[in-house]
Tab-separated table of N, CA and C in Angstrom:
chain	number	residue	atom	x	y	z
A	708	MET	N	0.836	-1.185	0.000
A	708	MET	CA	0.000	0.000	0.000
A	708	MET	C	0.879	1.247	0.000
A	709	THR	N	0.550	2.184	-0.869
A	709	THR	CA	1.319	3.419	-0.954
A	709	THR	C	0.721	4.446	-0.013
A	710	THR	N	1.550	5.021	0.827
A	710	THR	CA	1.088	6.066	1.726
A	710	THR	C	1.250	7.400	1.035
A	711	GLN	N	0.191	8.191	1.036
A	711	GLN	CA	0.249	9.487	0.395
A	711	GLN	C	0.831	10.516	1.349
A	712	PRO	N	1.710	11.392	0.835
A	712	PRO	CA	2.239	12.474	1.672
A	712	PRO	C	1.104	13.391	2.138
A	713	ALA	N	1.330	14.099	3.215
A	713	ALA	CA	0.307	14.973	3.783
A	713	ALA	C	-0.143	16.056	2.802
A	714	ASP	N	0.776	16.525	1.940
A	714	ASP	CA	0.422	17.605	1.017
A	714	ASP	C	-0.176	17.095	-0.291
A	715	CYS	N	-0.429	15.801	-0.380
A	715	CYS	CA	-0.953	15.202	-1.609
A	715	CYS	C	-2.378	15.696	-1.871
A	716	ASP	N	-2.580	16.339	-3.038
A	716	ASP	CA	-3.925	16.796	-3.400
A	716	ASP	C	-4.391	16.187	-4.720
A	717	LEU	N	-3.838	15.011	-5.052
A	717	LEU	CA	-4.247	14.327	-6.275
A	717	LEU	C	-5.681	13.839	-6.111
A	718	PRO	N	-6.519	14.018	-7.138
A	718	PRO	CA	-7.920	13.590	-7.003
A	718	PRO	C	-8.036	12.065	-6.912
A	719	PRO	N	-8.796	11.559	-5.945
A	719	PRO	CA	-8.955	10.107	-5.790
A	719	PRO	C	-9.573	9.447	-7.025
A	720	ALA	N	-10.326	10.206	-7.809
A	720	ALA	CA	-11.026	9.651	-8.973
A	720	ALA	C	-10.079	9.141	-10.060
A	721	ILE	N	-8.793	9.496	-9.991
A	721	ILE	CA	-7.869	9.021	-11.034
A	721	ILE	C	-7.570	7.536	-10.872
A	722	GLY	N	-7.849	7.000	-9.697
A	722	GLY	CA	-7.640	5.576	-9.461
A	722	GLY	C	-6.311	5.284	-8.797
A	723	LYS	N	-6.243	4.119	-8.180
A	723	LYS	CA	-5.045	3.740	-7.421
A	723	LYS	C	-3.815	3.514	-8.302
A	724	PRO	N	-3.943	2.857	-9.464
A	724	PRO	CA	-2.744	2.672	-10.297
A	724	PRO	C	-2.125	4.007	-10.732
A	725	ALA	N	-2.979	4.953	-11.125
A	725	ALA	CA	-2.467	6.263	-11.552
A	725	ALA	C	-1.863	7.019	-10.370
A	726	THR	N	-2.506	6.923	-9.223
A	726	THR	CA	-1.971	7.591	-8.031
A	726	THR	C	-0.599	7.019	-7.678
A	727	ARG	N	-0.473	5.685	-7.699
A	727	ARG	CA	0.828	5.057	-7.413
A	727	ARG	C	1.885	5.498	-8.421
A	728	ALA	N	1.498	5.571	-9.688
A	728	ALA	CA	2.453	5.967	-10.734
A	728	ALA	C	2.933	7.397	-10.519
A	729	LEU	N	2.013	8.288	-10.194
A	729	LEU	CA	2.384	9.692	-9.981
A	729	LEU	C	3.264	9.837	-8.741
A	730	LEU	N	2.875	9.169	-7.655
A	730	LEU	CA	3.682	9.238	-6.434
A	730	LEU	C	5.070	8.648	-6.675
A	731	GLY	N	5.127	7.562	-7.445
A	731	GLY	CA	6.404	6.935	-7.771
A	731	GLY	C	7.310	7.844	-8.592
A	732	ALA	N	6.688	8.737	-9.367
A	732	ALA	CA	7.450	9.692	-10.182
A	732	ALA	C	7.751	10.971	-9.402
A	733	GLY	N	7.367	10.990	-8.119
A	733	GLY	CA	7.646	12.163	-7.286
A	733	GLY	C	6.636	13.283	-7.448
A	734	LEU	N	5.497	12.987	-8.056
A	734	LEU	CA	4.458	13.996	-8.260
A	734	LEU	C	3.373	13.801	-7.206
A	735	THR	N	3.387	14.651	-6.193
A	735	THR	CA	2.447	14.484	-5.083
A	735	THR	C	1.361	15.549	-5.069
A	736	THR	N	1.522	16.601	-5.862
A	736	THR	CA	0.533	17.680	-5.868
A	736	THR	C	0.125	18.015	-7.297
A	737	LEU	N	-1.036	18.653	-7.429
A	737	LEU	CA	-1.477	19.085	-8.753
A	737	LEU	C	-0.509	20.105	-9.343
A	738	ALA	N	0.083	20.933	-8.501
A	738	ALA	CA	1.056	21.914	-8.996
A	738	ALA	C	2.250	21.209	-9.646
A	739	GLN	N	2.666	20.090	-9.075
A	739	GLN	CA	3.768	19.326	-9.666
A	739	GLN	C	3.324	18.645	-10.956
A	740	VAL	N	2.087	18.158	-10.992
A	740	VAL	CA	1.548	17.533	-12.201
A	740	VAL	C	1.510	18.563	-13.339
A	741	ALA	N	1.226	19.814	-12.998
A	741	ALA	CA	1.120	20.881	-14.005
A	741	ALA	C	2.448	21.155	-14.708
A	742	THR	N	3.553	20.655	-14.146
A	742	THR	CA	4.864	20.866	-14.789
A	742	THR	C	5.124	19.847	-15.890
A	743	ARG	N	4.207	18.907	-16.076
A	743	ARG	CA	4.371	17.833	-17.057
A	743	ARG	C	3.411	18.022	-18.221
A	744	THR	N	3.731	17.376	-19.335
A	744	THR	CA	2.842	17.381	-20.486
A	744	THR	C	1.939	16.156	-20.428
A	745	GLU	N	0.874	16.172	-21.221
A	745	GLU	CA	-0.013	15.015	-21.300
A	745	GLU	C	0.771	13.778	-21.731
A	746	LYS	N	1.659	13.955	-22.699
A	746	LYS	CA	2.465	12.833	-23.203
A	746	LYS	C	3.348	12.249	-22.099
A	747	GLU	N	3.956	13.134	-21.280
A	747	GLU	CA	4.810	12.657	-20.181
A	747	GLU	C	3.990	11.870	-19.157
A	748	LEU	N	2.789	12.328	-18.869
A	748	LEU	CA	1.944	11.618	-17.904
A	748	LEU	C	1.511	10.264	-18.457
A	749	LEU	N	1.124	10.231	-19.735
A	749	LEU	CA	0.680	8.973	-20.337
A	749	LEU	C	1.813	7.954	-20.427
A	750	ALA	N	3.049	8.422	-20.398
A	750	ALA	CA	4.199	7.520	-20.459
A	750	ALA	C	4.406	6.772	-19.138
A	751	LEU	N	3.786	7.255	-18.070
A	751	LEU	CA	3.906	6.594	-16.765
A	751	LEU	C	2.994	5.372	-16.745
A	752	HIS	N	3.542	4.227	-16.394
A	752	HIS	CA	2.755	2.989	-16.322
A	752	HIS	C	1.688	3.134	-15.246
A	753	GLY	N	0.441	3.028	-15.643
A	753	GLY	CA	-0.668	3.162	-14.701
A	753	GLY	C	-1.488	4.414	-14.934
A	754	VAL	N	-0.944	5.351	-15.724
A	754	VAL	CA	-1.673	6.586	-16.018
A	754	VAL	C	-2.229	6.493	-17.435
A	755	GLY	N	-3.555	6.516	-17.543
A	755	GLY	CA	-4.198	6.415	-18.843
A	755	GLY	C	-4.936	7.692	-19.201
A	756	PRO	N	-5.603	7.685	-20.348
A	756	PRO	CA	-6.326	8.872	-20.815
A	756	PRO	C	-7.377	9.388	-19.827
A	757	ARG	N	-8.054	8.471	-19.149
A	757	ARG	CA	-9.079	8.887	-18.177
A	757	ARG	C	-8.444	9.656	-17.019
A	758	ALA	N	-7.337	9.148	-16.502
A	758	ALA	CA	-6.654	9.825	-15.394
A	758	ALA	C	-6.149	11.197	-15.839
A	759	VAL	N	-5.619	11.279	-17.054
A	759	VAL	CA	-5.117	12.563	-17.555
A	759	VAL	C	-6.275	13.558	-17.693
A	760	ARG	N	-7.421	13.078	-18.166
A	760	ARG	CA	-8.595	13.956	-18.295
A	760	ARG	C	-9.022	14.479	-16.921
A	761	ILE	N	-9.077	13.604	-15.933
A	761	ILE	CA	-9.482	14.007	-14.579
A	761	ILE	C	-8.465	14.988	-13.997
A	762	LEU	N	-7.181	14.714	-14.213
A	762	LEU	CA	-6.148	15.624	-13.720
A	762	LEU	C	-6.268	16.988	-14.400
A	763	SER	N	-6.502	16.992	-15.707
A	763	SER	CA	-6.658	18.250	-16.448
A	763	SER	C	-7.834	19.061	-15.917
A	764	GLU	N	-8.963	18.365	-15.661
A	764	GLU	CA	-10.149	19.038	-15.131
A	764	GLU	C	-9.869	19.610	-13.735
A	765	SER	N	-9.158	18.867	-12.910
A	765	SER	CA	-8.825	19.334	-11.563
A	765	SER	C	-7.903	20.548	-11.627
A	766	LEU	N	-6.937	20.506	-12.552
A	766	LEU	CA	-6.029	21.640	-12.723
A	766	LEU	C	-6.791	22.872	-13.187
A	767	THR	N	-7.719	22.696	-14.125
A	767	THR	CA	-8.511	23.811	-14.639
A	767	THR	C	-9.307	24.470	-13.522
A	768	GLN	N	-9.869	23.668	-12.620
A	768	GLN	CA	-10.635	24.192	-11.494
A	768	GLN	C	-9.768	25.047	-10.576
A	769	LYS	N	-8.448	24.781	-10.564
A	769	LYS	CA	-7.518	25.534	-9.713
A	769	LYS	C	-6.792	26.622	-10.505
A	770	GLY	N	-7.209	26.832	-11.756
A	770	GLY	CA	-6.595	27.875	-12.568
A	770	GLY	C	-5.248	27.475	-13.146
A	771	MET	N	-4.980	26.174	-13.257
A	771	MET	CA	-3.716	25.689	-13.794
A	771	MET	C	-3.998	24.790	-14.992
A	772	SER	N	-2.947	24.386	-15.682
A	772	SER	CA	-3.090	23.443	-16.795
A	772	SER	C	-1.805	22.665	-16.959
A	773	LEU	N	-1.871	21.606	-17.752
A	773	LEU	CA	-0.668	20.837	-18.047
A	773	LEU	C	0.251	21.683	-18.904
A	774	ARG	N	1.538	21.400	-18.857
A	774	ARG	CA	2.528	22.162	-19.624
A	774	ARG	C	2.356	21.932	-21.099
């Protein structure tokens, strides 16, 4: 089981495989996710188009976007 850091604000709706992949890549916050491109995120094993869409929507709600 992967323990999420206290500052982790990744949306739970992306699913556990995507969350593990992002945490494994050192991405624990939406602000850190915003430094990546869609292609870079999709290259992570466990992150699929649905997770990228949810992350994009979450970033938009916070006034951010993928690079």
